[in-house]
C-alpha atoms as a PDB file:
ATOM      1  CA  MET A   1     -93.208 248.971 -32.973  1.00  0.00           C
ATOM      2  CA  VAL A   2     -91.336 252.175 -34.137  1.00  0.00           C
ATOM      3  CA  SER A   3     -87.430 252.344 -33.403  1.00  0.00           C
ATOM      4  CA  ALA A   4     -84.598 253.647 -35.377  1.00  0.00           C
ATOM      5  CA  ARG A   5     -80.896 252.705 -35.309  1.00  0.00           C
ATOM      6  CA  SER A   6     -78.191 255.456 -36.241  1.00  0.00           C
ATOM      7  CA  ASP A   7     -76.756 252.554 -38.934  1.00  0.00           C
ATOM      8  CA  GLY A   8     -79.915 251.615 -40.432  1.00  0.00           C
ATOM      9  CA  PRO A   9     -83.681 252.519 -41.433  1.00  0.00           C
ATOM     10  CA  MET A  10     -86.381 253.304 -38.964  1.00  0.00           C
ATOM     11  CA  ALA A  11     -88.358 249.955 -38.057  1.00  0.00           C
ATOM     12  CA  LEU A  12     -92.324 250.002 -38.390  1.00  0.00           C
ATOM     13  CA  LYS A  13     -94.820 247.396 -37.512  1.00  0.00           C
ATOM     14  CA  ILE A  14     -97.694 247.288 -40.065  1.00  0.00           C
ATOM     15  CA  LEU A  15    -100.740 245.157 -40.322  1.00  0.00           C
ATOM     16  CA  ILE A  16    -102.253 243.554 -42.883  1.00  0.00           C
ATOM     17  CA  ALA A  17    -106.043 242.656 -42.099  1.00  0.00           C
ATOM     18  CA  GLY A  18    -109.220 241.666 -43.964  1.00  0.00           C
ATOM     19  CA  GLY A  19    -111.769 238.836 -44.344  1.00  0.00           C
ATOM     20  CA  PHE A  20    -110.975 235.354 -45.398  1.00  0.00           C
ATOM     21  CA  GLY A  21    -109.219 234.891 -48.448  1.00  0.00           C
ATOM     22  CA  VAL A  22    -108.793 238.442 -49.262  1.00  0.00           C
ATOM     23  CA  GLY A  23    -105.104 238.030 -49.959  1.00  0.00           C
ATOM     24  CA  LYS A  24    -103.150 238.776 -46.975  1.00  0.00           C
ATOM     25  CA  THR A  25    -100.706 236.000 -47.196  1.00  0.00           C
ATOM     26  CA  THR A  26    -100.502 236.682 -50.645  1.00  0.00           C
ATOM     27  CA  MET A  27     -99.419 240.432 -50.108  1.00  0.00           C
ATOM     28  CA  VAL A  28     -97.076 239.648 -47.415  1.00  0.00           C
ATOM     29  CA  GLY A  29     -95.211 236.780 -49.613  1.00  0.00           C
ATOM     30  CA  THR A  30     -95.316 239.236 -52.582  1.00  0.00           C
ATOM     31  CA  VAL A  31     -93.426 242.231 -51.169  1.00  0.00           C
ATOM     32  CA  SER A  32     -91.264 240.216 -48.423  1.00  0.00           C
ATOM     33  CA  GLU A  33     -87.616 240.685 -48.733  1.00  0.00           C
ATOM     34  CA  ILE A  34     -86.895 237.616 -46.645  1.00  0.00           C
ATOM     35  CA  GLN A  35     -88.563 234.452 -46.757  1.00  0.00           C
ATOM     36  CA  PRO A  36     -92.045 234.965 -45.138  1.00  0.00           C
ATOM     37  CA  LEU A  37     -92.979 233.113 -42.083  1.00  0.00           C
ATOM     38  CA  ARG A  38     -96.765 231.580 -42.646  1.00  0.00           C
ATOM     39  CA  THR A  39     -98.879 229.579 -40.224  1.00  0.00           C
ATOM     40  CA  GLU A  40    -101.417 228.084 -42.805  1.00  0.00           C
ATOM     41  CA  GLU A  41    -103.409 224.933 -42.398  1.00  0.00           C
ATOM     42  CA  ARG A  42    -105.423 222.944 -44.752  1.00  0.00           C
ATOM     43  CA  LEU A  43    -109.116 223.581 -44.548  1.00  0.00           C
ATOM     44  CA  THR A  44    -110.950 220.486 -43.979  1.00  0.00           C
ATOM     45  CA  GLU A  45    -114.316 219.285 -43.601  1.00  0.00           C
ATOM     46  CA  ALA A  46    -114.791 219.817 -39.901  1.00  0.00           C
ATOM     47  CA  GLY A  47    -114.388 223.775 -40.366  1.00  0.00           C
ATOM     48  CA  ALA A  48    -116.746 223.996 -43.318  1.00  0.00           C
ATOM     49  CA  GLN A  49    -119.473 225.183 -41.185  1.00  0.00           C
ATOM     50  CA  VAL A  50    -117.123 228.279 -39.798  1.00  0.00           C
ATOM     51  CA  ASP A  51    -114.846 228.969 -42.967  1.00  0.00           C
ATOM     52  CA  ARG A  52    -117.203 230.435 -45.363  1.00  0.00           C
ATOM     53  CA  THR A  53    -115.597 229.923 -48.841  1.00  0.00           C
ATOM     54  CA  ASP A  54    -118.280 231.792 -50.623  1.00  0.00           C
ATOM     55  CA  GLY A  55    -116.480 233.523 -53.747  1.00  0.00           C
ATOM     56  CA  VAL A  56    -113.021 231.994 -52.617  1.00  0.00           C
ATOM     57  CA  GLU A  57    -114.179 228.082 -53.540  1.00  0.00           C
ATOM     58  CA  GLN A  58    -110.557 227.218 -54.763  1.00  0.00           C
ATOM     59  CA  LYS A  59    -109.206 228.195 -51.340  1.00  0.00           C
ATOM     60  CA  THR A  60    -107.539 225.269 -49.636  1.00  0.00           C
ATOM     61  CA  THR A  61    -105.452 226.563 -46.746  1.00  0.00           C
ATOM     62  CA  THR A  62    -106.135 229.297 -43.741  1.00  0.00           C
ATOM     63  CA  THR A  63    -103.774 231.423 -41.590  1.00  0.00           C
ATOM     64  CA  VAL A  64    -104.168 230.178 -38.081  1.00  0.00           C
ATOM     65  CA  ALA A  65    -101.948 232.625 -36.407  1.00  0.00           C
ATOM     66  CA  MET A  66    -100.230 235.119 -38.549  1.00  0.00           C
ATOM     67  CA  ASP A  67     -98.123 235.777 -41.607  1.00  0.00           C
ATOM     68  CA  PHE A  68     -94.673 237.715 -40.933  1.00  0.00           C
ATOM     69  CA  GLY A  69     -92.572 239.425 -43.852  1.00  0.00           C
ATOM     70  CA  LYS A  70     -90.064 242.311 -44.134  1.00  0.00           C
ATOM     71  CA  ILE A  71     -89.613 245.169 -46.632  1.00  0.00           C
ATOM     72  CA  THR A  72     -87.429 247.917 -46.782  1.00  0.00           C
ATOM     73  CA  LEU A  73     -88.968 251.246 -48.421  1.00  0.00           C
ATOM     74  CA  ARG A  74     -86.836 254.137 -50.075  1.00  0.00           C
ATOM     75  CA  ASP A  75     -83.696 252.974 -47.510  1.00  0.00           C
ATOM     76  CA  ARG A  76     -85.718 255.057 -44.724  1.00  0.00           C
ATOM     77  CA  PHE A  77     -88.079 252.292 -43.221  1.00  0.00           C
ATOM     78  CA  ALA A  78     -87.767 248.674 -42.650  1.00  0.00           C
ATOM     79  CA  LEU A  79     -91.386 247.657 -42.444  1.00  0.00           C
ATOM     80  CA  TYR A  80     -92.174 244.636 -40.692  1.00  0.00           C
ATOM     81  CA  LEU A  81     -95.440 243.084 -41.916  1.00  0.00           C
ATOM     82  CA  PHE A  82     -97.931 240.873 -39.907  1.00  0.00           C
ATOM     83  CA  GLY A  83    -100.907 239.518 -41.771  1.00  0.00           C
ATOM     84  CA  THR A  84    -103.791 238.845 -39.461  1.00  0.00           C
ATOM     85  CA  PRO A  85    -106.042 235.686 -39.477  1.00  0.00           C
ATOM     86  CA  GLY A  86    -109.188 236.512 -41.212  1.00  0.00           C
ATOM     87  CA  GLN A  87    -111.974 234.405 -39.264  1.00  0.00           C
ATOM     88  CA  ASP A  88    -113.707 235.387 -36.389  1.00  0.00           C
ATOM     89  CA  ARG A  89    -112.550 232.282 -34.299  1.00  0.00           C
ATOM     90  CA  PHE A  90    -108.851 233.521 -34.517  1.00  0.00           C
ATOM     91  CA  TRP A  91    -109.284 236.942 -33.559  1.00  0.00           C
ATOM     92  CA  PHE A  92    -108.069 236.526 -29.864  1.00  0.00           C
ATOM     93  CA  PHE A  93    -104.770 236.763 -31.477  1.00  0.00           C
ATOM     94  CA  TRP A  94    -105.336 240.510 -32.925  1.00  0.00           C
ATOM     95  CA  ASP A  95    -104.858 242.322 -29.575  1.00  0.00           C
ATOM     96  CA  ASP A  96    -101.388 240.763 -29.387  1.00  0.00           C
ATOM     97  CA  ILE A  97    -100.294 241.307 -32.819  1.00  0.00           C
ATOM     98  CA  ALA A  98    -101.814 244.993 -32.844  1.00  0.00           C
ATOM     99  CA  GLN A  99     -99.735 246.014 -30.034  1.00  0.00           C
ATOM    100  CA  GLY A 100     -97.154 248.718 -30.905  1.00  0.00           C
ATOM    101  CA  ALA A 101     -98.487 249.079 -34.633  1.00  0.00           C
ATOM    102  CA  LEU A 102     -97.943 252.200 -36.868  1.00  0.00           C
ATOM    103  CA  GLY A 103    -100.810 251.348 -38.987  1.00  0.00           C
ATOM    104  CA  ALA A 104    -102.690 248.979 -41.019  1.00  0.00           C
ATOM    105  CA  VAL A 105    -103.989 247.810 -44.493  1.00  0.00           C
ATOM    106  CA  VAL A 106    -107.545 246.551 -44.816  1.00  0.00           C
ATOM    107  CA  LEU A 107    -107.679 244.306 -47.960  1.00  0.00           C
ATOM    108  CA  ALA A 108    -111.229 244.205 -49.542  1.00  0.00           C
ATOM    109  CA  ASP A 109    -112.815 242.170 -52.249  1.00  0.00           C
ATOM    110  CA  THR A 110    -115.656 243.969 -53.868  1.00  0.00           C
ATOM    111  CA  ARG A 111    -117.464 240.458 -53.939  1.00  0.00           C
ATOM    112  CA  ARG A 112    -117.565 240.124 -50.462  1.00  0.00           C
ATOM    113  CA  LEU A 113    -116.939 243.635 -49.259  1.00  0.00           C
ATOM    114  CA  ARG A 114    -119.027 243.016 -45.813  1.00  0.00           C
ATOM    115  CA  ASP A 115    -116.086 240.902 -44.936  1.00  0.00           C
ATOM    116  CA  CYS A 116    -113.784 243.629 -44.012  1.00  0.00           C
ATOM    117  CA  PHE A 117    -116.144 245.413 -41.866  1.00  0.00           C
ATOM    118  CA  ALA A 118    -114.916 244.070 -38.810  1.00  0.00           C
ATOM    119  CA  ALA A 119    -111.273 244.938 -39.540  1.00  0.00           C
ATOM    120  CA  VAL A 120    -112.196 248.498 -40.203  1.00  0.00           C
ATOM    121  CA  ASP A 121    -114.421 248.460 -36.987  1.00  0.00           C
ATOM    122  CA  TYR A 122    -111.336 247.383 -34.893  1.00  0.00           C
ATOM    123  CA  PHE A 123    -108.902 249.941 -36.294  1.00  0.00           C
ATOM    124  CA  GLU A 124    -111.497 252.747 -35.760  1.00  0.00           C
ATOM    125  CA  ARG A 125    -112.342 251.810 -32.300  1.00  0.00           C
ATOM    126  CA  ARG A 126    -108.450 251.468 -31.307  1.00  0.00           C
ATOM    127  CA  GLU A 127    -107.597 254.538 -33.419  1.00  0.00           C
ATOM    128  CA  ILE A 128    -105.083 252.964 -35.251  1.00  0.00           C
ATOM    129  CA  PRO A 129    -104.556 254.639 -38.586  1.00  0.00           C
ATOM    130  CA  PHE A 130    -105.482 252.514 -41.608  1.00  0.00           C
ATOM    131  CA  ILE A 131    -106.450 252.551 -45.338  1.00  0.00           C
ATOM    132  CA  VAL A 132    -108.545 250.156 -47.391  1.00  0.00           C
ATOM    133  CA  ALA A 133    -106.835 248.422 -50.230  1.00  0.00           C
ATOM    134  CA  VAL A 134    -109.156 246.930 -52.801  1.00  0.00           C
ATOM    135  CA  ASN A 135    -107.728 243.964 -54.147  1.00  0.00           C
ATOM    136  CA  HIS A 136    -108.179 242.814 -57.724  1.00  0.00           C
ATOM    137  CA  PHE A 137    -109.701 239.462 -58.334  1.00  0.00           C
ATOM    138  CA  ASP A 138    -110.353 237.885 -61.651  1.00  0.00           C
ATOM    139  CA  GLY A 139    -113.997 237.959 -62.757  1.00  0.00           C
ATOM    140  CA  SER A 140    -114.850 240.958 -59.682  1.00  0.00           C
ATOM    141  CA  ARG A 141    -116.395 244.087 -60.727  1.00  0.00           C
ATOM    142  CA  HIS A 142    -114.556 247.183 -60.605  1.00  0.00           C
ATOM    143  CA  TYR A 143    -116.015 250.073 -58.560  1.00  0.00           C
ATOM    144  CA  ASP A 144    -113.942 253.615 -57.869  1.00  0.00           C
ATOM    145  CA  VAL A 145    -112.696 254.507 -54.732  1.00  0.00           C
ATOM    146  CA  SER A 146    -115.547 256.767 -53.733  1.00  0.00           C
ATOM    147  CA  THR A 147    -118.080 253.983 -54.183  1.00  0.00           C
ATOM    148  CA  VAL A 148    -116.253 251.595 -51.978  1.00  0.00           C
ATOM    149  CA  ALA A 149    -115.491 254.313 -49.107  1.00  0.00           C
ATOM    150  CA  ASN A 150    -119.220 255.119 -49.008  1.00  0.00           C
ATOM    151  CA  ALA A 151    -120.172 251.346 -49.099  1.00  0.00           C
ATOM    152  CA  LEU A 152    -117.881 251.097 -45.663  1.00  0.00           C
ATOM    153  CA  ASP A 153    -119.048 254.360 -44.404  1.00  0.00           C
ATOM    154  CA  LEU A 154    -115.196 255.348 -43.880  1.00  0.00           C
ATOM    155  CA  ASP A 155    -114.322 258.737 -42.154  1.00  0.00           C
ATOM    156  CA  PRO A 156    -113.225 261.450 -44.571  1.00  0.00           C
ATOM    157  CA  GLY A 157    -109.778 261.297 -45.248  1.00  0.00           C
ATOM    158  CA  ILE A 158    -109.078 257.583 -45.119  1.00  0.00           C
ATOM    159  CA  PRO A 159    -107.423 256.486 -48.005  1.00  0.00           C
ATOM    160  CA  VAL A 160    -108.956 253.926 -50.559  1.00  0.00           C
ATOM    161  CA  VAL A 161    -106.460 252.442 -53.236  1.00  0.00           C
ATOM    162  CA  LEU A 162    -107.014 250.101 -55.969  1.00  0.00           C
ATOM    163  CA  CYS A 163    -104.492 247.232 -56.381  1.00  0.00           C
ATOM    164  CA  ASP A 164    -103.259 243.892 -57.441  1.00  0.00           C
ATOM    165  CA  VAL A 165    -101.407 242.166 -54.410  1.00  0.00           C
ATOM    166  CA  ARG A 166     -99.969 239.743 -56.822  1.00  0.00           C
ATOM    167  CA  GLU A 167     -97.825 242.591 -58.498  1.00  0.00           C
ATOM    168  CA  LYS A 168     -94.850 243.958 -56.165  1.00  0.00           C
ATOM    169  CA  ASN A 169     -95.003 247.292 -57.299  1.00  0.00           C
ATOM    170  CA  SER A 170     -98.785 247.299 -56.623  1.00  0.00           C
ATOM    171  CA  ALA A 171     -98.474 246.151 -53.131  1.00  0.00           C
ATOM    172  CA  LYS A 172     -95.612 248.145 -52.306  1.00  0.00           C
ATOM    173  CA  GLU A 173     -97.773 251.334 -53.167  1.00  0.00           C
ATOM    174  CA  VAL A 174    -100.311 250.140 -50.854  1.00  0.00           C
ATOM    175  CA  LEU A 175     -97.719 250.327 -48.058  1.00  0.00           C
ATOM    176  CA  ILE A 176     -96.199 253.746 -49.222  1.00  0.00           C
ATOM    177  CA  THR A 177     -99.438 255.230 -48.948  1.00  0.00           C
ATOM    178  CA  LEU A 178    -100.226 253.453 -45.455  1.00  0.00           C
ATOM    179  CA  VAL A 179     -96.688 255.126 -44.065  1.00  0.00           C
ATOM    180  CA  GLU A 180     -97.641 258.465 -45.552  1.00  0.00           C
ATOM    181  CA  HIS A 181    -101.383 258.276 -44.170  1.00  0.00           C
ATOM    182  CA  ALA A 182    -100.077 257.151 -40.883  1.00  0.00           C
ATOM    183  CA  SER A 183     -97.489 259.774 -40.655  1.00  0.00           C
ATOM    184  CA  ARG A 184    -100.098 262.522 -41.290  1.00  0.00           C
ATOM    185  CA  THR A 185    -102.488 261.237 -38.931  1.00  0.00           C
ATOM    186  CA  TYR A 186     -99.898 261.054 -35.844  1.00  0.00           C
ATOM    187  CA  ALA A 187     -98.506 264.471 -36.873  1.00  0.00           C
ATOM    188  CA  GLN A 188    -102.250 265.790 -36.406  1.00  0.00           C
ATOM    189  CA  ARG A 189    -102.721 264.364 -33.073  1.00  0.00           C
ATOM    190  CA  ARG A 190     -99.488 265.714 -31.823  1.00  0.00           C
ATOM    191  CA  PRO A 191    -100.362 268.393 -29.399  1.00  0.00           C
ATOM    192  CA  GLU A 192     -99.520 271.803 -29.756  1.00  0.00           C
ATOM    193  CA  PRO A 193     -96.719 273.194 -27.724  1.00  0.00           C
ATOM    194  CA  ALA A 194     -97.680 275.088 -24.756  1.00  0.00           C
ATOM    195  CA  THR A 195     -97.136 278.762 -24.716  1.00  0.00           C
ATOM    196  CA  TYR A 196     -96.484 280.731 -21.473  1.00  0.00           C
ATOM    197  CA  VAL A 197     -98.623 283.528 -20.654  1.00  0.00           C
ATOM    198  CA  GLY A 198     -97.055 285.849 -17.839  1.00  0.00           C
ATOM    199  CA  PRO A 199     -98.559 288.357 -15.659  1.00  0.00           C
ATOM    200  CA  ALA A 200    -101.072 290.710 -16.985  1.00  0.00           C
ATOM    201  CA  GLY A 201    -101.025 288.637 -20.468  1.00  0.00           C
ATOM    202  CA  MET A 202     -97.367 289.496 -21.064  1.00  0.00           C
ATOM    203  CA  ARG A 203     -95.668 286.522 -23.056  1.00  0.00           C
END
């Protein structure tokens, strides 16, 4: 989703993805300037076999469709934020949610880094620009960004940033980094203008 109006900022669609319990709903709620839309349901014993809560035992709800929020950056961009569901059984939503997205933030938890591999693979395969944001959790070990990039086997040039999505400024900086990265990526993909070559090589 990329559109612009003469009397307002450019509208951009951004995805917030990652594993179960990594902070997607929290991030959308932290930065949204409107009341965020949430589609959370309580975890039940029936879902215990498929909703792994290792490392996030305190989590009692899960997103079953998406989260939605909006933030305006620097009066130039209106970002429409779509938080994706984290569990495998809800991934059939992803293709619809990803349609028209400028880019994506893949949230990562260093205690369960393998949980964001699926999101990284999804965006790589569809050539959707993304960055990885390592969310801070109390009690988790801290790693530098190069260690995380190597662990995820990221292509060179994909930004990895550290953040705390509970803090508005921190979450906002993540979004700014994504918009800048996506802008560079699309600029690099833009084909060079064709040059006319006349007879005998004369231009």
